Every structure is written in structure tokens, then in C-alpha cells.
Coordinates of C-alpha atoms in Angstrom, one line a residue:
X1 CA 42.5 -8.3 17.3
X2 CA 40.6 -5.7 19.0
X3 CA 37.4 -7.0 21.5
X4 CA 35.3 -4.8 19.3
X5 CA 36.0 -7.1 16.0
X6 CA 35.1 -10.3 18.0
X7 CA 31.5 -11.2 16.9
X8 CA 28.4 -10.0 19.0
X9 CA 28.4 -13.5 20.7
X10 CA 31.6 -13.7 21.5
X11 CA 31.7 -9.9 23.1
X12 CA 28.3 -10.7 25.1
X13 CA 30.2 -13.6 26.7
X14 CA 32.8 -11.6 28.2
X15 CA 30.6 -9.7 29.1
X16 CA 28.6 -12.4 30.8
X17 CA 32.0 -13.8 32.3
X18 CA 33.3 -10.3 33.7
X19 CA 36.2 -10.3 31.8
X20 CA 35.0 -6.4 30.2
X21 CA 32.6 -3.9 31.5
X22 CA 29.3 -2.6 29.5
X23 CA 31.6 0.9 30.0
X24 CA 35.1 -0.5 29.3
X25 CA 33.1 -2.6 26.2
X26 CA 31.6 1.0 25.1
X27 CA 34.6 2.9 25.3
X28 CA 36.6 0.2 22.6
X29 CA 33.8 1.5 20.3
X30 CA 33.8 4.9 21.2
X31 CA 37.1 5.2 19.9
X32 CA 37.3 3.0 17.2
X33 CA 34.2 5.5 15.7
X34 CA 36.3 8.3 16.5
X35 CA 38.9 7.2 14.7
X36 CA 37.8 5.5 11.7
X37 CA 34.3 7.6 11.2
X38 CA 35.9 10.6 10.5
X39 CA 37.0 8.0 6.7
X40 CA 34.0 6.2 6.9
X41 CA 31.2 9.0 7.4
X42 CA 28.8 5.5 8.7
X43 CA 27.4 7.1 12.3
X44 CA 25.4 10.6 11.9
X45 CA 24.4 11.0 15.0
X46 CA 26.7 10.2 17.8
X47 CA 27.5 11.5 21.6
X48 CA 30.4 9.6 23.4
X49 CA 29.2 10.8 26.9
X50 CA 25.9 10.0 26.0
X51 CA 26.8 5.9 25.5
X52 CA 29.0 6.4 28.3
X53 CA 26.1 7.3 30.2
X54 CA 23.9 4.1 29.7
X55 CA 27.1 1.9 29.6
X56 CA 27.4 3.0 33.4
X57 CA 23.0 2.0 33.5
X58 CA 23.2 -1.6 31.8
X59 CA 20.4 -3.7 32.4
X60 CA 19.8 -7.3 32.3
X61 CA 19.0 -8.9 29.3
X62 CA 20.2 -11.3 26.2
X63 CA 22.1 -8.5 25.3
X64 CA 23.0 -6.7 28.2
X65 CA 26.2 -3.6 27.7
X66 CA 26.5 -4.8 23.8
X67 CA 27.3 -1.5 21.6
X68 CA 24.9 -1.6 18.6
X69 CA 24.0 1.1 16.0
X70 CA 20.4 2.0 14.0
X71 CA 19.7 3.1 10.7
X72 CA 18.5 6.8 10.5
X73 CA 15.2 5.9 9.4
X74 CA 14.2 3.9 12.5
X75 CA 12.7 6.5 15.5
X76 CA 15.3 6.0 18.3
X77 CA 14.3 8.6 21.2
X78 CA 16.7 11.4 21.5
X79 CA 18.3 10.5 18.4
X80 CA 18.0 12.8 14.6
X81 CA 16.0 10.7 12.0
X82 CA 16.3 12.7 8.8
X83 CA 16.1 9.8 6.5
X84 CA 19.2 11.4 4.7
X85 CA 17.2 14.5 3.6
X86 CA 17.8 18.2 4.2
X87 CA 14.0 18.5 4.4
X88 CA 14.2 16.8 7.5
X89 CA 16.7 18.2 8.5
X90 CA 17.4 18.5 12.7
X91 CA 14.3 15.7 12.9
X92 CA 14.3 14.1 16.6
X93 CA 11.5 11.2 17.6
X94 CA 9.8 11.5 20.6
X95 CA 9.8 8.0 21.2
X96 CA 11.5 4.7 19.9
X97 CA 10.4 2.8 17.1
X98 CA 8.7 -1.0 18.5
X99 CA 12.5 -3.0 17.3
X100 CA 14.2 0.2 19.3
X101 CA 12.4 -0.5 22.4
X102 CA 12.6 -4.4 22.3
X103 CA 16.7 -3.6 22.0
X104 CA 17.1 -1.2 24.8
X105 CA 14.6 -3.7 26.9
X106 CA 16.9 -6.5 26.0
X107 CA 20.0 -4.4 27.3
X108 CA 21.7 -3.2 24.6
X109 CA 23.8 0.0 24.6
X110 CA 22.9 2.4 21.7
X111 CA 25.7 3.9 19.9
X112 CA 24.1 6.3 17.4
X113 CA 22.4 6.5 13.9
X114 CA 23.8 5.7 10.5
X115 CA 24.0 7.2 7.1
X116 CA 21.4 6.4 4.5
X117 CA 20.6 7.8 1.1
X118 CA 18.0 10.5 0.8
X119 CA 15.0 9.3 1.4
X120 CA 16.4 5.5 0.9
X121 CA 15.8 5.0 -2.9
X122 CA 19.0 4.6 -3.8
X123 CA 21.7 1.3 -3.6
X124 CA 24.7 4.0 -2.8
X125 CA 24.5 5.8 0.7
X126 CA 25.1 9.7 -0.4
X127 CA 23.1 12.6 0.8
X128 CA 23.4 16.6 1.3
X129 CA 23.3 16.8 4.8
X130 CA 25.9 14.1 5.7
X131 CA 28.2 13.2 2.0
X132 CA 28.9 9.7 1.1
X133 CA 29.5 6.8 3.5
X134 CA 33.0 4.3 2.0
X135 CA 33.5 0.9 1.7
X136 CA 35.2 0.0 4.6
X137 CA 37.5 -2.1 1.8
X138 CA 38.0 0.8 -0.4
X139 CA 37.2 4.4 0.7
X140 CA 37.0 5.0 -3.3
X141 CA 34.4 2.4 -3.2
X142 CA 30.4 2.7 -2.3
X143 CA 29.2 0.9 1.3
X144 CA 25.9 0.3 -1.0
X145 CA 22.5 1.4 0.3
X146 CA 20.2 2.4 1.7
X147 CA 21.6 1.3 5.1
X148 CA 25.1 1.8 3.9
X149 CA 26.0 3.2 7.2
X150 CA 25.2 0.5 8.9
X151 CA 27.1 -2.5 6.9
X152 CA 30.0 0.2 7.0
X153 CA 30.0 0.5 10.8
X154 CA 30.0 -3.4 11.6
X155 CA 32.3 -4.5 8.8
X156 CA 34.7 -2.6 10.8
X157 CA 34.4 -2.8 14.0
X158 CA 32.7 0.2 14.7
X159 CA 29.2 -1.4 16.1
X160 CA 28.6 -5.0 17.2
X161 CA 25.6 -5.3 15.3
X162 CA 22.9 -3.5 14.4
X163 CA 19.4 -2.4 12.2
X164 CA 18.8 -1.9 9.0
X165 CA 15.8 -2.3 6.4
X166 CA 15.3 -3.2 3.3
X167 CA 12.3 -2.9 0.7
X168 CA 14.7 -3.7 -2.5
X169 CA 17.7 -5.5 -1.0
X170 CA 18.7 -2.7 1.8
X171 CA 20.1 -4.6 3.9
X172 CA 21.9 -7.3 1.7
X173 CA 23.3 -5.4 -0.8
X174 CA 25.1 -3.0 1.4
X175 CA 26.2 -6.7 3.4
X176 CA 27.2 -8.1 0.3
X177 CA 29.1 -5.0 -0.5
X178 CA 31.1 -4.7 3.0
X179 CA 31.5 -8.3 3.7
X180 CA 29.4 -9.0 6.3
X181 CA 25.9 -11.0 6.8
X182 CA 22.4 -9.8 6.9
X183 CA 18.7 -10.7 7.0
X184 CA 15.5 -9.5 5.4
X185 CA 13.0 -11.3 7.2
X186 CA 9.8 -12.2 6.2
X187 CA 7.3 -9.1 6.5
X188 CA 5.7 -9.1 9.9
X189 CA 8.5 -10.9 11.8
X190 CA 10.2 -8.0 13.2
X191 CA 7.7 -5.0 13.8
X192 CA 7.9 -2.3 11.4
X193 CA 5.8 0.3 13.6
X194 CA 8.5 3.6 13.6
X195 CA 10.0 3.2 10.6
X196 CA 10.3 6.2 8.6
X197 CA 8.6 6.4 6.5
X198 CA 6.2 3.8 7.1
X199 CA 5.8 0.9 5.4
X200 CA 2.4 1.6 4.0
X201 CA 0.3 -0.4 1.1
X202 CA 2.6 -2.0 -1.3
X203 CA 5.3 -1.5 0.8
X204 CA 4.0 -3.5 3.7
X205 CA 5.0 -6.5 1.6
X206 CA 8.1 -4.9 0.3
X207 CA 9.6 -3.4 3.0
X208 CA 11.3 -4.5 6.1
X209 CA 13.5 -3.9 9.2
X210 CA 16.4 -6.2 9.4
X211 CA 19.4 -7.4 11.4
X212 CA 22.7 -6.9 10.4
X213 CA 26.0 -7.9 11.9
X214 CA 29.2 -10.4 11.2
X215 CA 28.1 -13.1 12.1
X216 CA 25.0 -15.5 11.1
X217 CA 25.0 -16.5 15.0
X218 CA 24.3 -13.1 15.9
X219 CA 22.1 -11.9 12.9
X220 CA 19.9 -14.9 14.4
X221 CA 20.4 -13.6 18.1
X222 CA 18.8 -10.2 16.8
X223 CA 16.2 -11.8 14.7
X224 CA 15.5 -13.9 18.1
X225 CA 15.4 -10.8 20.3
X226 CA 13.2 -8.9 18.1
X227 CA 10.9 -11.2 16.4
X228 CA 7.4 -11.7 18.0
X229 CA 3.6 -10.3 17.4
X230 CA 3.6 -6.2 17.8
X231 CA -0.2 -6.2 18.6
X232 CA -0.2 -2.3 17.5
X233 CA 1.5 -3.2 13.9
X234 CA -1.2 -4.4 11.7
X235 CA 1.5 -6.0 9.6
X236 CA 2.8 -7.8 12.0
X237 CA 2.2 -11.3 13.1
X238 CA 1.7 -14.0 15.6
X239 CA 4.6 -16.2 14.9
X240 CA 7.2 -17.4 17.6
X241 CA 10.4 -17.8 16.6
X242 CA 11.6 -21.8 16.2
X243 CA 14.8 -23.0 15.4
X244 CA 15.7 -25.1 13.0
X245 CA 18.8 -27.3 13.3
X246 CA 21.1 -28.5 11.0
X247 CA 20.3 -31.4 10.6
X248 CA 17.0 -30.4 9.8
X249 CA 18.1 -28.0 7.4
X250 CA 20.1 -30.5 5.1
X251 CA 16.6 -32.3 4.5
X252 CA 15.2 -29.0 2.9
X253 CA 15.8 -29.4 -1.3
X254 CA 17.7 -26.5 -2.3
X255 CA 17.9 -24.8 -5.5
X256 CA 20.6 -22.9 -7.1
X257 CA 21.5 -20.8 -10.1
X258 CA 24.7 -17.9 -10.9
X259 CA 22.0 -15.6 -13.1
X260 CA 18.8 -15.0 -13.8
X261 CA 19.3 -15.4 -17.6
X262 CA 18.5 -11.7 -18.3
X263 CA 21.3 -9.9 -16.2
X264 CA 25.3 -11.4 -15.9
X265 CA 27.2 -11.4 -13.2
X266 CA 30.9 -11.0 -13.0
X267 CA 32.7 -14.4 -12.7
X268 CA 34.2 -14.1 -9.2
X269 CA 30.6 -14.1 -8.4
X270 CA 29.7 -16.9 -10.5
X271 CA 32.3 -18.7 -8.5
X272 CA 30.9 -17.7 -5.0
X273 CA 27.7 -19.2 -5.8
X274 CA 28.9 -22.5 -7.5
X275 CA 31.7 -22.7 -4.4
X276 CA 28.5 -22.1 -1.8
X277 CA 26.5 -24.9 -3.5
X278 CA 29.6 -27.6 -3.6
X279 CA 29.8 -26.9 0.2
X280 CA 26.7 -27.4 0.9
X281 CA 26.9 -30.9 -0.7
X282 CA 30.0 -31.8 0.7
X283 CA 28.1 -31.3 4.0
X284 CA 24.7 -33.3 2.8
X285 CA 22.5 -30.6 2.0
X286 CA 19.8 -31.6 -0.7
X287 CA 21.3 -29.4 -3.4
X288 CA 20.4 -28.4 -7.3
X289 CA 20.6 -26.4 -9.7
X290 CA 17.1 -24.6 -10.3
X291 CA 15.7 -21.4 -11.4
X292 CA 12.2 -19.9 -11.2
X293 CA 10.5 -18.9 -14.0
X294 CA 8.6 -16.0 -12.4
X295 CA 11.5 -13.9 -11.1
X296 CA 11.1 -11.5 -14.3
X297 CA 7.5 -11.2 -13.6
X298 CA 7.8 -10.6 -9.6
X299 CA 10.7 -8.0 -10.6
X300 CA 8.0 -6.3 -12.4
X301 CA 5.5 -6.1 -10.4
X302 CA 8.5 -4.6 -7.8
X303 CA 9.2 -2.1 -10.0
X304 CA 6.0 -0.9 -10.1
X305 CA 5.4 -0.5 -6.4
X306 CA 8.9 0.6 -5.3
X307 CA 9.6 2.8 -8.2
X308 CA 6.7 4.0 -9.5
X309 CA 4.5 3.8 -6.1
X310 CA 7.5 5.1 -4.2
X311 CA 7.7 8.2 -6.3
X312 CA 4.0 8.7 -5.7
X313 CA 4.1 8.7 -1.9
X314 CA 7.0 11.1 -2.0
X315 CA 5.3 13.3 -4.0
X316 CA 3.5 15.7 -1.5
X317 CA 6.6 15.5 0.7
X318 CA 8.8 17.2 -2.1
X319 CA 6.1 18.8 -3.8
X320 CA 8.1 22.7 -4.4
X321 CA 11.4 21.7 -2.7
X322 CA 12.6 19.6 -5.8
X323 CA 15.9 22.4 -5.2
X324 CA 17.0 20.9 -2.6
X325 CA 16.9 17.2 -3.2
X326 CA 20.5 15.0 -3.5
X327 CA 21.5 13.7 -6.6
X328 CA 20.5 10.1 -6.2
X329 CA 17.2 10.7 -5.4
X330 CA 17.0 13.3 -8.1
X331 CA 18.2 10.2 -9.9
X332 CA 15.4 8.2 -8.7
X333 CA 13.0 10.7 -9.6
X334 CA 13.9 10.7 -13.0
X335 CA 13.5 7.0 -13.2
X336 CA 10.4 7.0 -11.9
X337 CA 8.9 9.5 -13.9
X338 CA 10.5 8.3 -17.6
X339 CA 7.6 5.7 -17.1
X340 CA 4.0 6.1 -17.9
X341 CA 2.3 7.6 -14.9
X342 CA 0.2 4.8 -12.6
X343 CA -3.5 5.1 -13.3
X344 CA -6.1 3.9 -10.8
X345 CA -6.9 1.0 -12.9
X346 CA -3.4 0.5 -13.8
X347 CA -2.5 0.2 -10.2
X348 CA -5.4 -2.0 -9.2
X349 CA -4.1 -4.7 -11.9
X350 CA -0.8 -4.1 -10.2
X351 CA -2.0 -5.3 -6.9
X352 CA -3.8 -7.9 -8.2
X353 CA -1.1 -9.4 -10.4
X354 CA 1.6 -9.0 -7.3
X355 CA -0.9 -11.7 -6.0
X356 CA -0.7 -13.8 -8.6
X357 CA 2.9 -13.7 -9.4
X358 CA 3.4 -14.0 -5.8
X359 CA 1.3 -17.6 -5.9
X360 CA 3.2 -19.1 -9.3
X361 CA 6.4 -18.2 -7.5
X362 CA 5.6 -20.5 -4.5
X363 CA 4.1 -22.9 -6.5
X364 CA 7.8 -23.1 -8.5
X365 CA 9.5 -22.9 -5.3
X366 CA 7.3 -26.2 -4.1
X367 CA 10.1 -28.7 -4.9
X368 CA 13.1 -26.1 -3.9
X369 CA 11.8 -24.2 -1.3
X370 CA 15.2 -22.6 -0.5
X371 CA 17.3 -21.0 -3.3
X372 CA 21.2 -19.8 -3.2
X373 CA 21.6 -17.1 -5.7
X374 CA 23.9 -14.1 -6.0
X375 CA 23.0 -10.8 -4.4
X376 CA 24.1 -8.0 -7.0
X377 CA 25.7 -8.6 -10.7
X378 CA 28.5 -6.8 -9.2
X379 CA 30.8 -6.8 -5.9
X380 CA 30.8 -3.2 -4.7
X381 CA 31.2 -0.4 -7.5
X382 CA 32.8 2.9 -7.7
X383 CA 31.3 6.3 -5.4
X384 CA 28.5 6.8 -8.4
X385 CA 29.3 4.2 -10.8
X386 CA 26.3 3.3 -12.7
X387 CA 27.4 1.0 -15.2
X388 CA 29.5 -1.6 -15.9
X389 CA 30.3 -5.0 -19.0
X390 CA 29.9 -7.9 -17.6
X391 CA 30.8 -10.8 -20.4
X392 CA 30.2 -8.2 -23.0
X393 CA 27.1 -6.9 -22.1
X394 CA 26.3 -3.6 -20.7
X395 CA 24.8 -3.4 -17.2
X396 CA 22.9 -0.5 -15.8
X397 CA 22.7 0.3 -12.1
X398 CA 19.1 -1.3 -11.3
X399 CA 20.0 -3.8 -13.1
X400 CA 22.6 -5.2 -11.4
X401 CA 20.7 -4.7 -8.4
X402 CA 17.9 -7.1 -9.5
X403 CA 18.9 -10.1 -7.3
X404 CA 17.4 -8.7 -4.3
X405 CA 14.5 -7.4 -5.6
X406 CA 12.0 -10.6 -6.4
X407 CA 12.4 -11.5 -2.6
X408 CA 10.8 -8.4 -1.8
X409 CA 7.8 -8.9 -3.9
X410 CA 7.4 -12.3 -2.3
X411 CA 7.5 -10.9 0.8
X412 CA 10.0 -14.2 1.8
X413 CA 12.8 -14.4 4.3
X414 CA 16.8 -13.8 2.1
X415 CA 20.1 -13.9 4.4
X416 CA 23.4 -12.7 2.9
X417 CA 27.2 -14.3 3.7
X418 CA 30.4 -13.2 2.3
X419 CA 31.8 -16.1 0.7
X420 CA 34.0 -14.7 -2.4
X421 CA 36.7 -11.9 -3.2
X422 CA 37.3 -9.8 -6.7
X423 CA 40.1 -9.4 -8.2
X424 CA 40.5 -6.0 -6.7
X425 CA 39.7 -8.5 -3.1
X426 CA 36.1 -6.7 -2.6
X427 CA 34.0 -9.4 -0.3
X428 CA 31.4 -11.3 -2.1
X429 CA 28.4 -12.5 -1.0
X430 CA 25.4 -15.2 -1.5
X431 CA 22.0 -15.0 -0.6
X432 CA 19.7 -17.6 0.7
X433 CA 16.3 -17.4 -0.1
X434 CA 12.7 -19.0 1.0
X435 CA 9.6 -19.2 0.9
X436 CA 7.6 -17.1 3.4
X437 CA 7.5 -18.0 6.8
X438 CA 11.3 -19.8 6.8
X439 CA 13.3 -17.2 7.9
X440 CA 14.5 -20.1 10.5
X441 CA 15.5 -22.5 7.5
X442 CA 17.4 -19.6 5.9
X443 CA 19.2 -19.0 9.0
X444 CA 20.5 -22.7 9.1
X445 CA 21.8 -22.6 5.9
X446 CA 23.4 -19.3 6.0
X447 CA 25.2 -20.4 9.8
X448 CA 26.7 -23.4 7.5
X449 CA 27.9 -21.3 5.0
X450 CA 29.3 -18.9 7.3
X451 CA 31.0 -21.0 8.8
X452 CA 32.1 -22.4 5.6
X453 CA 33.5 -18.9 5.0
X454 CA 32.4 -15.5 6.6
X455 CA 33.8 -12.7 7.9
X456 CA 36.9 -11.3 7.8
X457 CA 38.4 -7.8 8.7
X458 CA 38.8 -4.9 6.1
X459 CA 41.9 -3.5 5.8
X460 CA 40.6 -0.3 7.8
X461 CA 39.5 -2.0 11.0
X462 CA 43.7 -2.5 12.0
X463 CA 44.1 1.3 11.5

């Protein structure tokens, strides 16, 4: 198996022990992106001499010469971050985004940017200035979205780990789709300042920048290495990170449940959650089957600030350049503006209510602070597929997608693990949810489960 498919840990030990260079290290993933991005389309932005270059300048640090990879819509100096849109096009930041600055301090070797749907409102990474990112499983398949690119690029070896974000499910569903693991951490964990566009108002609680990698061991050395107060990110907060042990973890009452009651899921993924649950048992874990009765509520209130809201900030943006906008977001747009506009008074209720859904959901959540549920009705879907029957019941695209979402408005901490197949042997995953604030707790449980099950190689990373 190639060096570059050995988890982040693993490759930062042999780097630790001499046994590769940061430059010998760099090269493996040089040319595993040259020869698998050209079927992948994951990194956008990408100079071989230019890693080369700070290979050859490693500095010390928990993640000294490791190769890692950002999301195009985190400012990395030097680097273009168009947020998939032509209206940005050729966009460069003059400086690094905080979680950018905290990685190259730390040691890491920056690879390049990834591939993200225009302007990221979409689950499917597509855009006209790049095309479509695959499914490192099935090139006919989606990588999912909006950091698509970046699930793509560590599934299969082309990054170690890496960034993402995530103000719907971002980061997990593109995980869950590529078989790897993720983290949307609780808001104000991991600095937001640099993001593009920034997470402003509603989004503040909705949206996030997240690790993403193979592993849950190095998911948690990211979250480790990035987490802490950003003193110049109002958002962010004054929390150290603290590990929570297993043993710990299997005193924390969990709650379980394969739907939400309103939205079916296929039954492979049924079977991941029930088979994630029984594990967890087997191993002592305080396990149960229980389902808030607020999620419909919270997705609401979601919709209203990511859809509606998000259609409003963009407004000015594409105000007289609708012409040049890709498909999904035209898609989004139309979405957005089927529903009755978002009056003043109509939005101030909005805010209020998120508030109030937010406190009935951690009141339910009391008893079973952490909750396994799936991450998407559906394993990954075809390039554009926007509907599928799932136990005879029609599902539409947001729809499906509606697993992610509630965590979002409860601004809590939700990791993702592979831990199924489809029948067409897609990865499936699971996501572990808290309550705010446990994003440690969440990582205990999803370590077990990965080790339980976890990654595996697509069929594309032996090419």
C-alpha cells in the first residue's frame, strides 16, 4: 500500500522516525494528484514545485512535512479562492485564513485547494470554472458537497488530511459519501476568521470549518491543532481542548434512531446505524433507541437561515450576473425564491424561535446527550441525481440531505465514520451527534466506531 494511504498518524511517525523525508513524503502525493486528479478534478489549485519548495523548508511542529489540502473557500496566501464561482474568478488572498496559519505554524506542507460548488449551496461539488469533482468509488457518482474536493482527495490518497466546512452537513456528507470521517465542530472551536464568505449572523451558528481525514485519530489531531480562542473572531471561544477517554465515553447515555419519521432511508443504511449501535453495546456503551421530537422544528428554522437567508446575502453579489451563475446554484436560487420572501418581522421571529427550538432540543437531548443517526437518506447519488424511492416513497434532494441539517441549527459538535456498503459497495456512514460543547465526547465514540470499522481504499487509489 502506498505511504500516502497510511493514516496522517501513521505518516507523521515516519516522519518522526526518519524513515521518509517532508520532500520524499511530498513527492508520493505529488504524483498520486498527478495521476488520479486529472479523474477526480478534487485539487483546483496546485503547483508541484511550489510544495516541493516548502517540503525542502519543514518546520517543527505536531505536524511537521505532512501533505494536507484546503477547501477553496478558506484564504490560503498565494493560493485562488473563488468559492467555485466564475465571478470570482483568478481571486488570490493576501493572507491566510486564522485555521491556515495555525496549520502552516504547526508544520504542515500545503498541497493546494479543492473543488467546491458555486458559491457552496449545493450537496454535489459542480461549478463553471472547474466541472464536477467524482466519487473516488464511482467517477459516475457525486463526491457530495460543498467540500466535495476535499473528501475526494483524502479518500484516495491524494492528501493526508485536510479542511473543510460545513453550515448544512459540508463536511459529513461529502465523508459519508467518499468513505472517510469528518467533524463539524461546535461553532467557535476552530476559528472561522477567513472563511469566504464569512460566517456572518445566522450563519455564525450554522456554519463551520472542519477537519477531515481517514481516520478519527487524525480528525482529532486536527481538531487538537486548530482548536483554541481566536481573540480577533468574535465567534470564537475560550475553550481548551480536553480529552475524553473511553472509558469515560461509555458512561455518556446514547441515543439512537435509522429515521427521522418524515424522510426514509435506504436499508443498507438502516443497517449501518443498527450495526453502529450493537457495537457500541457489545463494548459497554450506554446505548438506546431515542429520537428528538424537535428535529422538524430545528430543520425549519435551518431552512430559513441557510436557504432563505443565504439567498439574501448573495443577493448584491449576483445582483445583474444571474448569466453566469452554474446550474446548482441556479438551482438553489430557485429554491430559495419559490418561498415567500423573509420580512423584517418575519425574520426577527426566525431568530427568536432558532433560540427556542435550539433550548427544547437540549432539554430532549438531557437524558441522551449523544445521538447516532444516519448522515443522508442515501449513500452517494448519481452526477445530478435529484431524486430517488426509498420504501415506496419519493425523495427529493434536500430531503435526503436532512440528517445533517438540525446539527447545524444547534450549533453542536457531529463526527461522520464509514461503517456500511450499498449494494452497488458505496461507503456508508453514521454520525455522532452532541450537545454543544462535546465535540471531545463525539470524538470518543466516533474513534470506537472507527475502529469498529473505518476506512478502506477506493478502487481508484491502486491505480
Amino acid at each position: 500500500m502506498s505511504i500516502a494511504l497510511l493514516s496522517a498518524v501513521e505518516q507523521l511517525r515516519l516522519l518522526a522516525q526518519r524513515k521518509v523525508s517532508p520532500l520524499e513524503l511530498a513527492d508520493e502525493h505529488i504524483r498520486r494528484i498527478e495521476r488520479l486528479n486529472p479523474l477526480l478534478n478534487a485539487l483546483v489549485d496546485f503547483d508541484a514545485e511550489r510544495v516541493r519548495a516548502q517540503a525542502r523548508q519543514t518546520q517543527r511542529g505536531p505536524l511537521a512535512g505532512l501533505p494536507v489540502t484546503v477547501k477553496s473557500s478558506i484564504a490560503v496566501k498565494g493560493y485562488k479562492c473563488e468559492i467555485g464561482s466564475v465571478l470570482n474568478r483568478g481571486f488570490v488572498p493576501e493572507e491566510d485564513a486564522e485555521v491556515v496559519a495555525r496549520l502552516r505554524g504547526a508544520g504542515a506542507t500545503l498541497l493546494g485547494t479543492t473543488n467546491c460548488p458555486e458559491f457552496l449551496m449545493a450537496y454535489e461539488t459542480d461549478n463553471l470554472l472547474y466541472g464536477r469533482t467524482a466519487n473516488p468509488w464511482s467517477l459516475e457518482h457525486s463526491a457530495g458537497g460543498s467540500s466535495g474536493g476535499e473528501a475526494a482527495a483524502i479518500a484516495a490518497g491524494l492528501s493526508a488530511c485536510g479542511l473543510g466546512s460545513d453550515s448544512g452537513g459540508s463536511v459529513r456528507e461529502p465523508a459519508h459519501f467518499c468513505g472517510i470521517c469528518s467533524l463539524k465542530p461546535t461553532p467557535g472551536r476552530v476559528p472561522g476568521r477567513g472563511h469566504l464568505p464569512p460566517n456572518l449572523g445566522p450563519f455564525s451558528i450554522l456554519g463551520v470549518i472542519g477537519p477531515m481525514a481517514r481516520t478519527i485519530a487524525d480528525v482529532s489531531l486536527l481538531f487538537r491543532v486548530l482548536s483554541g480562542q481566536d481573540e480577533l473572531d468574535p465567534a470564537s471561544a475560550p475553550v481548551e481542548f480536553c480529552e475524553v477517554s473511553l472509558e469515560d465515553a461509555t458512561r455518556i447515555p446514547i441515543g439512537w434512531f435509522e429515521d427521522d419519521g418524515i424522510t426514509p432511508v435506504t436499508e443498507e443504511t438502516r443497517q449501518a446505524v443498527r450495526d453502529a449501535a450493537a457495537a457500541l453495546e457489545r463494548k459497554g456503551f450506554n446505548v438506546r433507541r431515542f429520537r428528538p421530537e424537535s428535529l422538524e422544528a430545528a430543520r425549519a428554522v435551518w431552512w430559513k437561515f441557510f436557504v432563505q437567508c443565504g439567498e439574501m446575502f448573495y443577493a448584491p453579489t449576483i445582483r445583474g450576473r444571474e448569466k453566469e451563475l452554474s446550474p446548482v446554484f441556479q438551482e438553489f436560487l430557485s429554491i430559495a425564491r419559490a418561498a415567500e420572501p423573509l420580512s423584517s418581522d418575519a425574520l426577527l421571529q426566525a431568530w427568536a424561535e432558532c433560540d427556542i427550538v435550539r433550548g427544547r432540543l437540549l432539554a430532549e437531548m438531557e437524558n441522551c446527550p449523544l445521538l447516532i443517526t444516519p448522515v443522508c437518506a442515501t449513500p452517494a447519488f448519481h452526477h445530478r441525481e435529484r431524486e430517488w424511492t426509498i420504501g415506496g416513497k419519493t425523495v427529493r434532494y434536500l430531503d435526503a440531505m436532512r440528517y445533517t441539517q438540525w446539527f447545524n441549527l444547534l450549533a453542536s459538535p457531529a463526527a461522520v465514520v464509514p461503517v456500511g456498503r450499498s449494494a452497488e459497495g458505496l461507503p456508508i456512514g453514521v454520525q455522532i451527534a452532541g450537545k454543544p460543547f462535546a465535540d471531545e465526547a463525539v470524538l470518543a465514540v466516533a474513534a470506537f466506531l472507527e475502529s469498529e470499522f473505518g476506512y478502506s481504499p477506493p478502487p481508484i487509489a491502486s491505480q
